[in-house]
Amino acid sequence: MIALATVDDLKQVADLGKQFYLKLHQADRFHFKAFLAAWTQYLATGFGLIVKRTSDHEVKEAVGMLFYDDPNDGAKSAANVFWYVSDDESSLASGLVYDRLEKEVRARGTVRMFMSNLVGERFEQVGNFLFHAGYVPVESHHRKDLWLKQSL
């Protein structure tokens, strides 16, 4: 079943996020309590939404979006901040989660969507999916963890 997640679903979504990053050997990138605190606030204020796919009462796929006004032109925009998938073979295959996501984002009057494509995790598959959904690459983000000790 595909539906909007509520605050009551966040622990299951967080479990999926933790498993997702463990699979990528990046467990340090996911902090359960921080995820719960942030998304409880985002859902309560309407700043974010999560679309989930469940099977046998277990979350198998979840996509999170945050909403904002683009500071360059004022366009109401939404940015994807996670797309967690289980090892379930049907994940991403049907596009039904994405279809519901776009429907929900459009219903909020959003005129621009940004979707990320995580390097090292179905990069080509997700890129092809996004291309066929009408997305074009507009920029690339690079991350630097500043909390690591740096030489002076």
Short mmCIF file of C-alpha atoms in Angstrom, two decimals:
data_model
loop_
_atom_site.label_atom_id
_atom_site.label_comp_id
_atom_site.label_asym_id
_atom_site.label_seq_id
_atom_site.Cartn_x
_atom_site.Cartn_y
_atom_site.Cartn_z
CA MET A 1 0.00 0.00 0.00
CA ILE A 2 1.23 3.49 -0.82
CA ALA A 3 0.29 6.33 1.53
CA LEU A 4 1.51 9.46 3.24
CA ALA A 5 3.49 8.69 6.36
CA THR A 6 2.41 10.14 9.69
CA VAL A 7 4.37 10.75 12.87
CA ASP A 8 3.23 7.28 13.97
CA ASP A 9 5.14 5.77 11.00
CA LEU A 10 8.44 7.51 11.67
CA LYS A 11 10.06 4.72 13.70
CA GLN A 12 9.50 2.25 10.85
CA VAL A 13 10.80 4.76 8.31
CA ALA A 14 13.83 5.38 10.54
CA ASP A 15 14.43 1.62 10.80
CA LEU A 16 14.42 1.46 7.00
CA GLY A 17 16.87 4.39 6.85
CA LYS A 18 19.20 2.70 9.30
CA GLN A 19 19.11 -0.56 7.30
CA PHE A 20 19.63 1.37 4.07
CA TYR A 21 22.83 3.01 5.31
CA LEU A 22 24.09 -0.19 6.92
CA LYS A 23 23.77 -1.87 3.52
CA LEU A 24 25.92 0.94 2.05
CA HIS A 25 28.51 0.49 4.84
CA GLN A 26 27.77 4.06 5.95
CA ALA A 27 26.03 3.47 9.27
CA ASP A 28 27.60 6.64 10.69
CA ARG A 29 25.51 8.71 8.25
CA PHE A 30 22.21 7.84 9.96
CA HIS A 31 21.23 8.96 13.45
CA PHE A 32 17.90 7.47 14.55
CA LYS A 33 17.03 10.08 17.21
CA ALA A 34 17.98 13.01 14.98
CA PHE A 35 15.82 11.62 12.17
CA LEU A 36 12.83 11.20 14.49
CA ALA A 37 13.19 14.68 15.98
CA ALA A 38 13.57 16.43 12.62
CA TRP A 39 10.80 14.58 10.80
CA THR A 40 8.37 14.90 13.70
CA GLN A 41 8.75 18.66 13.34
CA TYR A 42 8.70 18.66 9.52
CA LEU A 43 5.49 16.64 9.35
CA ALA A 44 3.80 18.67 12.09
CA THR A 45 4.55 21.99 10.38
CA GLY A 46 3.93 20.90 6.77
CA PHE A 47 7.56 21.71 5.92
CA GLY A 48 7.99 18.12 4.78
CA LEU A 49 6.16 15.01 3.67
CA ILE A 50 6.99 11.34 3.36
CA VAL A 51 5.40 8.89 0.95
CA LYS A 52 5.76 5.27 2.04
CA ARG A 53 5.12 1.88 0.51
CA THR A 54 4.19 -0.88 2.92
CA SER A 55 3.83 -4.61 2.53
CA ASP A 56 2.59 -6.82 5.36
CA HIS A 57 2.52 -3.73 7.63
CA GLU A 58 6.26 -3.12 7.07
CA VAL A 59 7.68 -0.04 5.35
CA LYS A 60 9.58 -1.20 2.25
CA GLU A 61 10.21 2.16 0.58
CA ALA A 62 9.97 5.78 1.70
CA VAL A 63 10.71 9.13 0.08
CA GLY A 64 11.03 12.38 2.01
CA MET A 65 10.59 15.88 0.59
CA LEU A 66 11.13 19.32 2.10
CA PHE A 67 9.34 22.45 0.83
CA TYR A 68 10.77 25.95 0.44
CA ASP A 69 10.58 29.08 -1.68
CA ASP A 70 13.53 29.23 -4.06
CA PRO A 71 15.63 32.22 -2.88
CA ASN A 72 16.64 33.02 -6.47
CA ASP A 73 13.22 33.42 -8.04
CA GLY A 74 10.63 32.75 -5.32
CA ALA A 75 9.25 29.60 -6.99
CA LYS A 76 7.63 27.18 -4.57
CA SER A 77 9.99 24.23 -4.62
CA ALA A 78 10.45 20.79 -3.07
CA ALA A 79 13.69 18.91 -2.56
CA ASN A 80 14.10 15.20 -2.02
CA VAL A 81 16.20 14.51 1.08
CA PHE A 82 15.97 10.73 1.19
CA TRP A 83 14.68 7.78 -0.79
CA TYR A 84 15.11 4.68 1.32
CA VAL A 85 14.41 1.31 -0.23
CA SER A 86 14.55 -2.20 1.17
CA ASP A 87 16.18 -5.09 -0.62
CA ASP A 88 12.71 -5.95 -1.91
CA GLU A 89 13.00 -6.63 -5.64
CA SER A 90 9.94 -4.50 -6.42
CA SER A 91 11.54 -1.35 -4.99
CA LEU A 92 11.65 1.43 -7.57
CA ALA A 93 10.42 -0.97 -10.24
CA SER A 94 6.85 0.20 -10.62
CA GLY A 95 7.31 3.93 -9.99
CA LEU A 96 4.10 3.98 -7.95
CA VAL A 97 5.76 5.62 -4.94
CA TYR A 98 7.18 8.31 -7.18
CA ASP A 99 3.79 8.85 -8.87
CA ARG A 100 2.14 9.41 -5.49
CA LEU A 101 5.01 11.67 -4.42
CA GLU A 102 4.65 13.92 -7.45
CA LYS A 103 0.86 14.03 -6.98
CA GLU A 104 1.26 15.13 -3.34
CA VAL A 105 3.91 17.73 -4.19
CA ARG A 106 1.78 19.18 -6.99
CA ALA A 107 -1.25 19.31 -4.67
CA ARG A 108 0.70 21.69 -2.43
CA GLY A 109 1.13 24.16 -5.28
CA THR A 110 4.78 23.34 -5.82
CA VAL A 111 6.13 24.29 -9.25
CA ARG A 112 9.63 22.79 -9.06
CA MET A 113 10.91 19.45 -7.75
CA PHE A 114 14.51 18.52 -7.11
CA MET A 115 15.40 14.84 -6.81
CA SER A 116 18.77 13.58 -5.62
CA ASN A 117 20.58 10.55 -6.94
CA LEU A 118 22.81 8.91 -4.33
CA VAL A 119 26.22 7.91 -5.66
CA GLY A 120 26.88 4.23 -5.05
CA GLU A 121 23.24 3.17 -4.61
CA ARG A 122 21.36 2.29 -7.80
CA PHE A 123 22.88 5.42 -9.33
CA GLU A 124 22.31 4.46 -12.96
CA GLN A 125 18.87 2.95 -12.32
CA VAL A 126 17.63 6.00 -10.41
CA GLY A 127 19.21 8.37 -12.94
CA ASN A 128 17.42 6.63 -15.81
CA PHE A 129 14.16 6.63 -13.88
CA LEU A 130 14.45 10.38 -13.19
CA PHE A 131 15.38 11.13 -16.82
CA HIS A 132 12.28 9.30 -18.06
CA ALA A 133 10.19 11.17 -15.47
CA GLY A 134 11.28 14.46 -17.07
CA TYR A 135 14.20 15.51 -14.86
CA VAL A 136 17.38 17.03 -16.20
CA PRO A 137 20.65 17.30 -14.27
CA VAL A 138 21.14 20.91 -13.13
CA GLU A 139 23.97 20.70 -10.61
CA SER A 140 26.11 18.31 -8.63
CA HIS A 141 26.59 18.39 -4.86
CA HIS A 142 29.75 17.35 -3.08
CA ARG A 143 29.95 16.74 0.67
CA LYS A 144 32.73 17.40 3.14
CA ASP A 145 32.36 16.29 6.75
CA LEU A 146 33.66 19.27 8.73
CA TRP A 147 33.43 17.51 12.06
CA LEU A 148 36.46 15.40 11.11
CA LYS A 149 39.78 16.65 12.44
CA GLN A 150 41.50 18.74 9.82
CA SER A 151 45.20 19.48 9.67
CA LEU A 152 45.98 23.16 10.25
#
